[in-house]
Amino acid sequence: MRISDLLAIDDLRLRLLAGDPAREFGTVHITDLPEPGRYLSGGELVLTGLMWWHAPEDSARFVAALAEAGVAALGAGEAWLGHVPDDLVAACEQAGLPLLKVPVEVSFRTLAETAGHRLAGDVRDALGRHRRLVAAIAEGADLRELFELTAAELGVTGAVVSASGEVIVGAAGDPVRLAKAYLTAPRLPVRVGEHTIFAVGRGHRAAGWALACDGDLMDRADLGYELAACVGLERSRMEEGRRVERRLTEQLVVAALDEAGVAELDARLRTCGVGAAEPYTIVNVTAPRPGATRGPDPATLGGQAVEELLGREVVAAAGADGAVAVVPLRERTTAELADRLRAGAGVLAALPGTRLCVGLSGALTDAAAIKGGLEEAGHARRLAEARGGGVVISDEIYTHALLLATVPGDVRRSFSSRLLSPLLDYDRRHQSELVRTLGIFLDCAGSWNACAEQLHVHVNTVRYRVRRIEELTGRDLSTMADRVDFFLALRDTAPPR
């Protein structure tokens, strides 16, 4: 029961002197002990006649004991002192404890009985809802039916959306906006426009669901929490079945890496939902969280996220080298699948401290190609990691970028710094543009005129700058070897153009 519910009872004539009226309490406890903490268990509305009060410092001591015990609110009667001391109001404000003034004509017994009847009614209502929900689950109600039943019981409307902005159940006008609000909110629940957003479950937000309730439920958060708990219960039940599917994918990957026979691989591929001769692709994914010491590992979180990005059509089995999913193409190309993943990953990018790195193999058509597909997807994912995140398909890895992705980062940085540091230092001291000129000169295949046109300078200026680059680095830009070195060094530093 909320404090605001008591305030709404006219016969009690209570007045809120401090704190949040939305605070809930579960029982009523009457005491005039100066330090009653040992007799409290938390969540109570404590009623006191203030007989313990003798000096202003008594209020701070009394309120501190209540706060330490986890009391929900304090009701102070006026019968003994004739008023509620200002120092008690100040102590409650400082402790964030709601304080009610109880008039002389209202007895604590009346107040306790009134609250008790209301609390008993709340319990009966909750038990009735619980019985109806359990019956619906036992009868095989799916997520949509359970959500609609619970929402109707609570009088709440809205939708459940994934972290990538897909509507799971219900109706939402702009699910991507709601998903971004869920990902970026410092705390939940949060009010966003005409919705109040709650988290479903306690998992990482990158793979989580958000409950977007219509209207302002910040003062009735218990309704949102209850609906979110029911959705979370059904999601947990769905998750149990997916664990078996992940195990089948793990077995397929192990068999392929152990070079099992084609017949065995073909049978395992069918258990993963890929029919005979049906085109499919391998997806390898991680979700690194630099500096994170708690929560799921990058492979597990990446697998959970990609399952959500693909609408739970597939499962991803987490392993030592990322999470792997076998995805039937079903009349779509790998490029189209990559675009879908990029769209969802773009929404997830709103979440600070997490980046999704996804690699896709080419289109495969038989079980014998699984091992090669796993290697392709792994290389593509590592290239995505080298780029700082994103989605990479196998067509992109058969370039110099693949070679760079396989070289340790400290080696790449050392190579780039050794070659370009004279130019970077010169530009810093003279406010010049040697590095930018070098990049454009290489992009123009060494054409003086094309480079000058892009830089909007005279061709002689380009010639001067190139000679200065050669003098500072000891390299010759007329040779292919030195041009390649500069090209690779620039790709690692990615200077502005």
Short mmCIF file of C-alpha atoms in Angstrom, two decimals:
data_model
loop_
_atom_site.label_atom_id
_atom_site.label_comp_id
_atom_site.label_asym_id
_atom_site.label_seq_id
_atom_site.Cartn_x
_atom_site.Cartn_y
_atom_site.Cartn_z
CA MET A 1 0.00 0.00 0.00
CA ARG A 2 1.25 3.50 -0.82
CA ILE A 3 1.36 6.50 1.48
CA SER A 4 -0.67 8.37 -1.14
CA ASP A 5 -3.49 5.83 -0.65
CA LEU A 6 -3.71 6.79 3.04
CA LEU A 7 -3.59 10.49 2.21
CA ALA A 8 -6.56 10.00 -0.11
CA ILE A 9 -8.78 8.75 2.76
CA ASP A 10 -10.59 11.94 3.83
CA ASP A 11 -11.70 10.60 7.23
CA LEU A 12 -8.11 10.19 8.38
CA ARG A 13 -7.19 13.84 7.62
CA LEU A 14 -3.49 12.97 7.34
CA ARG A 15 -0.97 15.51 6.08
CA LEU A 16 2.36 14.79 4.40
CA LEU A 17 5.16 16.86 5.96
CA ALA A 18 8.16 15.28 4.16
CA GLY A 19 9.15 12.58 1.71
CA ASP A 20 7.69 10.78 -1.28
CA PRO A 21 3.96 9.87 -1.11
CA ALA A 22 4.55 7.05 -3.60
CA ARG A 23 6.52 5.08 -1.00
CA GLU A 24 4.93 1.71 -0.20
CA PHE A 25 4.57 0.03 3.18
CA GLY A 26 3.56 -3.50 4.13
CA THR A 27 2.65 -3.34 7.83
CA VAL A 28 1.90 -0.83 10.60
CA HIS A 29 3.95 -0.68 13.82
CA ILE A 30 3.16 1.54 16.85
CA THR A 31 6.00 2.52 19.20
CA ASP A 32 7.26 5.25 21.52
CA LEU A 33 10.62 3.70 22.25
CA PRO A 34 13.46 6.18 21.66
CA GLU A 35 15.45 3.61 19.64
CA PRO A 36 13.02 1.01 18.26
CA GLY A 37 15.24 -0.43 15.55
CA ARG A 38 15.64 -3.89 17.09
CA TYR A 39 11.88 -4.46 16.88
CA LEU A 40 11.55 -3.49 13.20
CA SER A 41 12.08 -5.69 10.14
CA GLY A 42 11.73 -3.10 7.35
CA GLY A 43 8.91 -1.83 5.17
CA GLU A 44 6.70 -0.64 8.07
CA LEU A 45 4.67 2.50 8.57
CA VAL A 46 5.75 3.42 12.11
CA LEU A 47 3.26 5.39 14.23
CA THR A 48 4.57 7.28 17.25
CA GLY A 49 3.03 9.61 19.85
CA LEU A 50 6.40 11.42 20.28
CA MET A 51 6.66 10.56 23.98
CA TRP A 52 10.37 9.88 23.39
CA TRP A 53 10.98 13.51 22.32
CA HIS A 54 12.65 15.76 24.90
CA ALA A 55 15.14 17.80 22.85
CA PRO A 56 15.82 18.49 19.14
CA GLU A 57 18.69 15.98 18.99
CA ASP A 58 16.25 13.20 19.90
CA SER A 59 14.65 13.46 16.45
CA ALA A 60 17.87 12.74 14.58
CA ARG A 61 18.56 9.69 16.75
CA PHE A 62 15.04 8.31 16.37
CA VAL A 63 14.91 8.81 12.59
CA ALA A 64 18.38 7.31 12.14
CA ALA A 65 17.19 4.14 13.89
CA LEU A 66 14.16 3.95 11.59
CA ALA A 67 16.22 4.51 8.46
CA GLU A 68 18.75 1.85 9.45
CA ALA A 69 15.90 -0.63 9.97
CA GLY A 70 14.51 0.10 6.49
CA VAL A 71 11.23 1.64 7.67
CA ALA A 72 8.99 2.85 4.83
CA ALA A 73 7.39 5.88 6.54
CA LEU A 74 6.72 7.59 9.88
CA GLY A 75 3.42 8.86 11.25
CA ALA A 76 3.67 11.35 14.12
CA GLY A 77 0.69 12.08 16.41
CA GLU A 78 0.04 15.56 17.85
CA ALA A 79 -1.69 14.46 21.07
CA TRP A 80 1.40 14.58 23.36
CA LEU A 81 3.21 17.70 22.16
CA GLY A 82 0.35 19.42 20.36
CA HIS A 83 2.47 19.68 17.19
CA VAL A 84 5.11 17.87 15.14
CA PRO A 85 8.56 19.36 15.90
CA ASP A 86 10.37 21.07 13.03
CA ASP A 87 13.54 19.16 13.88
CA LEU A 88 11.69 15.90 13.24
CA VAL A 89 10.56 17.19 9.85
CA ALA A 90 14.15 18.18 9.03
CA ALA A 91 15.52 14.79 10.14
CA CYS A 92 12.99 12.95 7.95
CA GLU A 93 13.77 15.16 4.96
CA GLN A 94 17.49 14.50 5.37
CA ALA A 95 16.92 10.73 5.65
CA GLY A 96 14.43 10.63 2.75
CA LEU A 97 11.79 9.20 5.09
CA PRO A 98 8.14 10.15 4.42
CA LEU A 99 6.57 11.84 7.45
CA LEU A 100 2.82 12.04 8.10
CA LYS A 101 1.12 14.27 10.64
CA VAL A 102 -1.69 12.41 12.43
CA PRO A 103 -4.32 14.75 13.93
CA VAL A 104 -5.35 14.43 17.58
CA GLU A 105 -8.85 13.18 16.75
CA VAL A 106 -7.55 10.16 14.79
CA SER A 107 -6.39 7.27 16.96
CA PHE A 108 -3.50 5.09 15.96
CA ARG A 109 -5.79 2.07 16.30
CA THR A 110 -8.20 3.50 13.73
CA LEU A 111 -5.35 4.31 11.39
CA ALA A 112 -3.80 0.84 11.79
CA GLU A 113 -7.13 -0.94 11.23
CA THR A 114 -7.89 1.14 8.15
CA ALA A 115 -4.47 0.44 6.67
CA GLY A 116 -4.75 -3.24 7.62
CA HIS A 117 -8.03 -3.65 5.73
CA ARG A 118 -6.51 -2.01 2.66
CA LEU A 119 -3.36 -4.11 2.88
CA ALA A 120 -5.43 -7.29 3.20
CA GLY A 121 -7.38 -6.27 0.10
CA ASP A 122 -4.14 -5.69 -1.80
CA VAL A 123 -2.92 -9.15 -0.81
CA ARG A 124 -6.20 -10.79 -1.87
CA ASP A 125 -6.08 -8.99 -5.22
CA ALA A 126 -2.47 -10.05 -5.76
CA LEU A 127 -3.21 -13.66 -4.87
CA GLY A 128 -6.20 -13.69 -7.21
CA ARG A 129 -4.06 -12.37 -10.07
CA HIS A 130 -1.38 -14.90 -9.24
CA ARG A 131 -3.84 -17.81 -9.37
CA ARG A 132 -5.23 -16.67 -12.72
CA LEU A 133 -1.74 -16.22 -14.19
CA VAL A 134 -0.56 -19.62 -12.97
CA ALA A 135 -3.68 -21.19 -14.50
CA ALA A 136 -3.01 -19.44 -17.83
CA ILE A 137 0.62 -20.62 -17.86
CA ALA A 138 -0.44 -24.18 -17.00
CA GLU A 139 -2.87 -24.11 -19.92
CA GLY A 140 -0.03 -23.19 -22.31
CA ALA A 141 -0.64 -19.45 -22.75
CA ASP A 142 2.02 -17.87 -24.95
CA LEU A 143 3.74 -14.54 -24.30
CA ARG A 144 1.10 -12.49 -26.11
CA GLU A 145 -1.77 -14.11 -24.20
CA LEU A 146 0.04 -13.77 -20.88
CA PHE A 147 0.89 -10.12 -21.54
CA GLU A 148 -2.68 -9.26 -22.50
CA LEU A 149 -4.11 -11.08 -19.48
CA THR A 150 -1.71 -9.42 -17.03
CA ALA A 151 -2.17 -5.97 -18.58
CA ALA A 152 -5.95 -6.34 -18.35
CA GLU A 153 -5.72 -7.47 -14.71
CA LEU A 154 -3.59 -4.46 -13.81
CA GLY A 155 -5.31 -1.97 -16.09
CA VAL A 156 -2.05 -1.22 -17.90
CA THR A 157 -1.46 -0.96 -21.66
CA GLY A 158 1.77 -0.74 -23.59
CA ALA A 159 4.34 -2.94 -25.29
CA VAL A 160 7.47 -4.97 -24.74
CA VAL A 161 10.34 -3.99 -27.05
CA SER A 162 13.79 -5.48 -27.51
CA ALA A 163 16.99 -3.49 -27.05
CA SER A 164 17.26 -3.20 -30.85
CA GLY A 165 13.79 -1.66 -31.16
CA GLU A 166 11.69 -4.65 -32.20
CA VAL A 167 8.18 -4.96 -30.76
CA ILE A 168 7.99 -8.30 -28.92
CA VAL A 169 4.36 -8.00 -27.85
CA GLY A 170 1.81 -5.21 -27.57
CA ALA A 171 1.74 -1.98 -29.58
CA ALA A 172 4.23 0.91 -29.68
CA GLY A 173 4.31 3.86 -32.07
CA ASP A 174 8.10 4.41 -32.08
CA PRO A 175 9.81 1.32 -30.63
CA VAL A 176 13.32 2.43 -31.66
CA ARG A 177 12.98 5.62 -29.60
CA LEU A 178 11.77 3.59 -26.63
CA ALA A 179 14.66 1.13 -27.03
CA LYS A 180 17.22 3.95 -27.06
CA ALA A 181 15.62 5.48 -23.98
CA TYR A 182 15.86 2.10 -22.25
CA LEU A 183 19.53 1.71 -23.23
CA THR A 184 20.60 5.19 -22.13
CA ALA A 185 18.53 5.72 -18.96
CA PRO A 186 20.79 6.02 -15.88
CA ARG A 187 18.06 4.39 -13.81
CA LEU A 188 14.86 2.48 -14.48
CA PRO A 189 11.95 3.00 -14.44
CA VAL A 190 12.10 6.23 -16.42
CA ARG A 191 9.44 8.48 -17.92
CA VAL A 192 9.85 9.04 -21.68
CA GLY A 193 7.18 11.13 -23.37
CA GLU A 194 3.86 9.35 -22.92
CA HIS A 195 5.46 6.15 -21.62
CA THR A 196 7.06 4.79 -18.47
CA ILE A 197 9.83 2.28 -19.19
CA PHE A 198 10.68 -0.66 -16.94
CA ALA A 199 13.33 -3.35 -17.36
CA VAL A 200 12.24 -6.93 -17.92
CA GLY A 201 14.51 -9.18 -15.86
CA ARG A 202 18.02 -8.45 -14.62
CA GLY A 203 20.10 -9.29 -17.70
CA HIS A 204 22.43 -6.94 -19.56
CA ARG A 205 20.54 -4.23 -21.40
CA ALA A 206 22.23 -5.01 -24.74
CA ALA A 207 20.24 -8.25 -24.86
CA GLY A 208 17.35 -7.13 -22.68
CA TRP A 209 13.69 -6.31 -23.09
CA ALA A 210 11.99 -3.10 -22.04
CA LEU A 211 8.40 -2.78 -20.87
CA ALA A 212 6.96 0.51 -22.14
CA CYS A 213 3.72 1.26 -20.25
CA ASP A 214 1.37 3.91 -21.58
CA GLY A 215 1.05 6.94 -19.32
CA ASP A 216 2.88 8.06 -16.20
CA LEU A 217 3.40 5.14 -13.82
CA MET A 218 6.20 6.66 -11.77
CA ASP A 219 3.79 6.99 -8.83
CA ARG A 220 2.35 3.52 -9.49
CA ALA A 221 5.59 1.71 -10.20
CA ASP A 222 4.30 -1.44 -8.50
CA LEU A 223 2.00 -2.07 -11.47
CA GLY A 224 4.86 -1.82 -13.94
CA TYR A 225 7.09 -4.04 -11.83
CA GLU A 226 4.37 -6.67 -11.60
CA LEU A 227 3.73 -6.69 -15.34
CA ALA A 228 7.48 -6.76 -16.08
CA ALA A 229 7.88 -9.70 -13.69
CA CYS A 230 5.17 -11.66 -15.52
CA VAL A 231 6.82 -10.99 -18.88
CA GLY A 232 10.18 -11.95 -17.40
CA LEU A 233 8.71 -15.21 -16.14
CA GLU A 234 7.51 -16.16 -19.61
CA ARG A 235 10.83 -15.13 -21.16
CA SER A 236 12.64 -17.40 -18.70
CA ARG A 237 10.40 -20.27 -19.73
CA MET A 238 11.19 -19.60 -23.39
CA GLU A 239 14.89 -19.49 -22.55
CA GLU A 240 14.81 -23.04 -21.19
CA GLY A 241 13.96 -24.40 -24.64
CA ARG A 242 16.66 -22.32 -26.31
CA ARG A 243 19.36 -23.89 -24.13
CA VAL A 244 18.77 -27.22 -25.87
CA GLU A 245 19.03 -25.54 -29.29
CA ARG A 246 22.32 -23.88 -28.30
CA ARG A 247 23.71 -27.24 -27.29
CA LEU A 248 22.88 -28.62 -30.76
CA THR A 249 24.74 -25.72 -32.36
CA GLU A 250 27.74 -26.34 -30.08
CA GLN A 251 27.80 -29.99 -31.16
CA LEU A 252 27.69 -28.97 -34.83
CA VAL A 253 30.65 -26.60 -34.39
CA VAL A 254 32.70 -29.20 -32.52
CA ALA A 255 31.97 -31.84 -35.16
CA ALA A 256 32.97 -29.49 -37.97
CA LEU A 257 36.24 -28.51 -36.31
CA ASP A 258 36.99 -32.19 -35.63
CA GLU A 259 36.45 -32.81 -39.38
CA ALA A 260 33.56 -35.23 -38.90
CA GLY A 261 32.12 -36.94 -41.93
CA VAL A 262 29.70 -35.20 -44.28
CA ALA A 263 26.83 -37.49 -43.31
CA GLU A 264 27.19 -36.62 -39.63
CA LEU A 265 27.53 -32.90 -40.35
CA ASP A 266 24.50 -32.98 -42.62
CA ALA A 267 22.42 -34.61 -39.87
CA ARG A 268 23.59 -32.11 -37.27
CA LEU A 269 22.92 -29.24 -39.65
CA ARG A 270 19.31 -30.37 -39.99
CA THR A 271 18.94 -30.40 -36.18
CA CYS A 272 19.92 -26.72 -36.30
CA GLY A 273 17.00 -25.91 -38.61
CA VAL A 274 18.80 -25.94 -41.97
CA GLY A 275 17.20 -28.20 -44.58
CA ALA A 276 18.99 -30.22 -47.25
CA ALA A 277 20.67 -27.97 -49.86
CA GLU A 278 19.18 -24.88 -48.13
CA PRO A 279 21.52 -21.84 -48.28
CA TYR A 280 22.80 -20.66 -44.91
CA THR A 281 25.51 -18.50 -43.39
CA ILE A 282 27.64 -18.67 -40.27
CA VAL A 283 27.58 -15.67 -37.90
CA ASN A 284 30.35 -15.10 -35.37
CA VAL A 285 29.79 -12.37 -32.77
CA THR A 286 31.22 -10.82 -29.62
CA ALA A 287 30.21 -7.80 -27.53
CA PRO A 288 33.37 -6.51 -25.82
CA ARG A 289 32.89 -4.24 -22.81
CA PRO A 290 36.28 -2.60 -22.13
CA GLY A 291 36.94 -2.22 -18.43
CA ALA A 292 33.91 -4.27 -17.36
CA THR A 293 34.58 -6.73 -14.54
CA ARG A 294 31.04 -7.98 -13.97
CA GLY A 295 28.28 -9.36 -16.14
CA PRO A 296 28.35 -11.76 -19.10
CA ASP A 297 31.53 -12.41 -21.09
CA PRO A 298 31.81 -10.89 -24.62
CA ALA A 299 30.87 -14.12 -26.41
CA THR A 300 27.79 -14.82 -24.27
CA LEU A 301 26.53 -11.24 -24.46
CA GLY A 302 27.23 -11.06 -28.20
CA GLY A 303 25.29 -14.27 -28.77
CA GLN A 304 22.33 -13.04 -26.74
CA ALA A 305 22.33 -9.73 -28.61
CA VAL A 306 22.44 -11.29 -32.09
CA GLU A 307 19.58 -13.61 -31.17
CA GLU A 308 17.50 -10.52 -30.38
CA LEU A 309 18.68 -8.71 -33.53
CA LEU A 310 17.41 -11.63 -35.62
CA GLY A 311 14.08 -11.77 -33.86
CA ARG A 312 14.92 -14.96 -31.95
CA GLU A 313 14.84 -16.89 -35.26
CA VAL A 314 18.17 -18.51 -34.37
CA VAL A 315 20.32 -19.34 -31.37
CA ALA A 316 23.99 -18.49 -30.84
CA ALA A 317 26.26 -20.88 -28.96
CA ALA A 318 28.99 -19.06 -27.01
CA GLY A 319 32.52 -20.43 -27.28
CA ALA A 320 36.12 -19.41 -26.68
CA ASP A 321 36.28 -17.60 -30.05
CA GLY A 322 32.97 -15.74 -30.00
CA ALA A 323 29.39 -16.94 -30.24
CA VAL A 324 28.37 -18.86 -33.36
CA ALA A 325 24.94 -18.94 -35.01
CA VAL A 326 23.88 -20.95 -38.05
CA VAL A 327 21.40 -18.75 -39.95
CA PRO A 328 19.24 -20.05 -42.83
CA LEU A 329 19.15 -17.39 -45.55
CA ARG A 330 15.61 -18.17 -46.76
CA GLU A 331 15.47 -16.10 -49.94
CA ARG A 332 17.76 -13.35 -48.68
CA THR A 333 21.41 -12.67 -49.36
CA THR A 334 24.19 -12.37 -46.80
CA ALA A 335 24.35 -8.66 -47.63
CA GLU A 336 20.66 -8.27 -46.77
CA LEU A 337 21.15 -10.18 -43.53
CA ALA A 338 24.15 -7.96 -42.72
CA ASP A 339 22.02 -4.85 -43.32
CA ARG A 340 19.46 -6.13 -40.82
CA LEU A 341 22.17 -6.74 -38.26
CA ARG A 342 23.66 -3.29 -38.88
CA ALA A 343 20.30 -1.63 -38.33
CA GLY A 344 19.87 -3.34 -34.97
CA ALA A 345 23.50 -2.80 -33.97
CA GLY A 346 23.03 0.89 -34.75
CA VAL A 347 20.35 1.08 -32.06
CA LEU A 348 22.50 -0.85 -29.57
CA ALA A 349 25.30 1.66 -30.17
CA ALA A 350 23.32 4.04 -27.94
CA LEU A 351 24.38 1.91 -24.95
CA PRO A 352 27.64 3.31 -23.54
CA GLY A 353 30.53 0.91 -22.99
CA THR A 354 29.34 -1.90 -25.25
CA ARG A 355 30.14 -2.52 -28.92
CA LEU A 356 28.87 -5.33 -31.11
CA CYS A 357 31.37 -7.06 -33.43
CA VAL A 358 29.75 -9.36 -36.00
CA GLY A 359 31.28 -11.42 -38.81
CA LEU A 360 29.35 -13.30 -41.53
CA SER A 361 30.61 -16.05 -43.81
CA GLY A 362 29.58 -16.26 -47.43
CA ALA A 363 26.48 -18.19 -48.48
CA LEU A 364 26.97 -21.92 -47.87
CA THR A 365 24.93 -24.72 -49.42
CA ASP A 366 26.18 -28.01 -47.97
CA ALA A 367 27.48 -29.48 -44.73
CA ALA A 368 31.02 -29.91 -46.06
CA ALA A 369 31.42 -26.11 -46.12
CA ILE A 370 30.76 -25.61 -42.40
CA LYS A 371 34.40 -25.59 -41.29
CA GLY A 372 35.37 -23.05 -43.96
CA GLY A 373 32.34 -20.95 -43.04
CA LEU A 374 33.38 -20.95 -39.39
CA GLU A 375 36.85 -19.71 -40.33
CA GLU A 376 35.45 -17.00 -42.63
CA ALA A 377 33.02 -15.74 -40.00
CA GLY A 378 35.75 -15.71 -37.36
CA HIS A 379 38.12 -13.69 -39.58
CA ALA A 380 35.32 -11.26 -40.43
CA ARG A 381 34.46 -10.79 -36.75
CA ARG A 382 38.09 -10.11 -35.86
CA LEU A 383 38.19 -7.50 -38.61
CA ALA A 384 35.07 -5.92 -37.08
CA GLU A 385 36.85 -5.83 -33.72
CA ALA A 386 39.90 -4.18 -35.32
CA ARG A 387 37.56 -1.51 -36.71
CA GLY A 388 36.09 -0.85 -33.27
CA GLY A 389 32.83 -2.72 -33.87
CA GLY A 390 30.26 -3.24 -36.60
CA VAL A 391 29.22 -5.92 -39.07
CA VAL A 392 31.64 -7.40 -41.62
CA ILE A 393 30.81 -9.94 -44.33
CA SER A 394 33.32 -12.37 -45.82
CA ASP A 395 33.69 -10.40 -49.07
CA GLU A 396 35.45 -7.66 -47.09
CA ILE A 397 38.11 -9.85 -45.51
CA TYR A 398 39.99 -10.85 -48.65
CA THR A 399 41.87 -7.54 -48.76
CA HIS A 400 44.77 -5.91 -46.91
CA ALA A 401 42.28 -5.33 -44.06
CA LEU A 402 42.39 -9.03 -43.23
CA LEU A 403 46.17 -8.92 -42.91
CA LEU A 404 45.94 -5.87 -40.63
CA ALA A 405 43.27 -7.56 -38.50
CA THR A 406 45.55 -10.55 -37.86
CA VAL A 407 48.50 -8.39 -36.75
CA PRO A 408 48.55 -7.57 -33.00
CA GLY A 409 47.36 -4.05 -32.25
CA ASP A 410 50.58 -2.97 -30.53
CA VAL A 411 52.61 -4.05 -33.58
CA ARG A 412 50.33 -2.08 -35.94
CA ARG A 413 50.53 0.99 -33.74
CA SER A 414 54.31 0.76 -33.48
CA PHE A 415 54.66 0.45 -37.27
CA SER A 416 52.34 3.39 -37.88
CA SER A 417 53.97 5.58 -35.24
CA ARG A 418 57.51 4.91 -36.47
CA LEU A 419 56.59 5.83 -40.05
CA LEU A 420 54.24 8.76 -39.49
CA SER A 421 55.47 10.40 -36.28
CA PRO A 422 57.88 12.78 -38.14
CA LEU A 423 54.96 14.02 -40.22
CA LEU A 424 52.59 14.29 -37.27
CA ASP A 425 55.18 16.23 -35.27
CA TYR A 426 55.85 18.56 -38.21
CA ASP A 427 52.13 19.22 -38.73
CA ARG A 428 51.74 19.93 -35.01
CA ARG A 429 54.59 22.43 -34.93
CA HIS A 430 53.86 24.21 -38.22
CA GLN A 431 50.05 23.84 -38.47
CA SER A 432 50.62 22.19 -41.84
CA GLU A 433 48.79 19.34 -43.63
CA LEU A 434 51.46 16.86 -44.63
CA VAL A 435 49.58 13.79 -43.30
CA ARG A 436 46.33 14.84 -44.96
CA THR A 437 48.17 15.55 -48.21
CA LEU A 438 49.84 12.14 -48.07
CA GLY A 439 46.52 10.34 -47.66
CA ILE A 440 44.85 12.16 -50.55
CA PHE A 441 47.94 11.77 -52.75
CA LEU A 442 47.81 7.99 -52.27
CA ASP A 443 44.03 7.88 -52.82
CA CYS A 444 44.64 9.70 -56.12
CA ALA A 445 47.14 7.01 -57.17
CA GLY A 446 49.98 9.51 -57.10
CA SER A 447 48.34 12.04 -59.46
CA TRP A 448 49.69 15.55 -58.71
CA ASN A 449 46.84 17.33 -60.45
CA ALA A 450 44.02 15.22 -58.91
CA CYS A 451 45.50 15.66 -55.46
CA ALA A 452 45.84 19.42 -55.93
CA GLU A 453 42.23 19.62 -57.08
CA GLN A 454 40.94 17.80 -53.98
CA LEU A 455 43.08 19.94 -51.68
CA HIS A 456 42.13 23.14 -53.51
CA VAL A 457 45.80 24.16 -53.82
CA HIS A 458 48.24 24.72 -56.67
CA VAL A 459 49.97 21.60 -58.05
CA ASN A 460 53.36 23.08 -57.07
CA THR A 461 52.15 23.13 -53.43
CA VAL A 462 51.48 19.40 -53.67
CA ARG A 463 54.95 18.82 -55.13
CA TYR A 464 56.55 20.81 -52.29
CA ARG A 465 54.61 18.89 -49.63
CA VAL A 466 55.48 15.50 -51.13
CA ARG A 467 59.18 16.40 -51.22
CA ARG A 468 58.94 17.51 -47.58
CA ILE A 469 57.30 14.16 -46.66
CA GLU A 470 60.12 12.28 -48.36
CA GLU A 471 62.77 14.39 -46.60
CA LEU A 472 61.24 13.88 -43.15
CA THR A 473 60.69 10.13 -43.51
CA GLY A 474 63.55 9.10 -45.77
CA ARG A 475 61.06 7.34 -48.07
CA ASP A 476 60.49 7.64 -51.84
CA LEU A 477 56.85 8.08 -52.87
CA SER A 478 57.68 7.20 -56.45
CA THR A 479 58.24 3.56 -55.39
CA MET A 480 55.39 1.11 -54.89
CA ALA A 481 56.92 -0.41 -51.73
CA ASP A 482 57.04 2.90 -49.88
CA ARG A 483 53.55 3.84 -51.07
CA VAL A 484 52.20 0.55 -49.68
CA ASP A 485 53.90 1.15 -46.33
CA PHE A 486 52.39 4.63 -46.07
CA PHE A 487 48.98 3.32 -47.16
CA LEU A 488 48.92 0.65 -44.42
CA ALA A 489 50.23 3.05 -41.77
CA LEU A 490 47.50 5.56 -42.60
CA ARG A 491 44.79 2.89 -42.42
CA ASP A 492 45.74 2.11 -38.85
CA THR A 493 45.81 5.72 -37.67
CA ALA A 494 42.78 6.78 -39.75
CA PRO A 495 43.75 10.49 -39.86
CA PRO A 496 41.02 13.02 -40.76
CA ARG A 497 40.62 13.84 -44.44
#
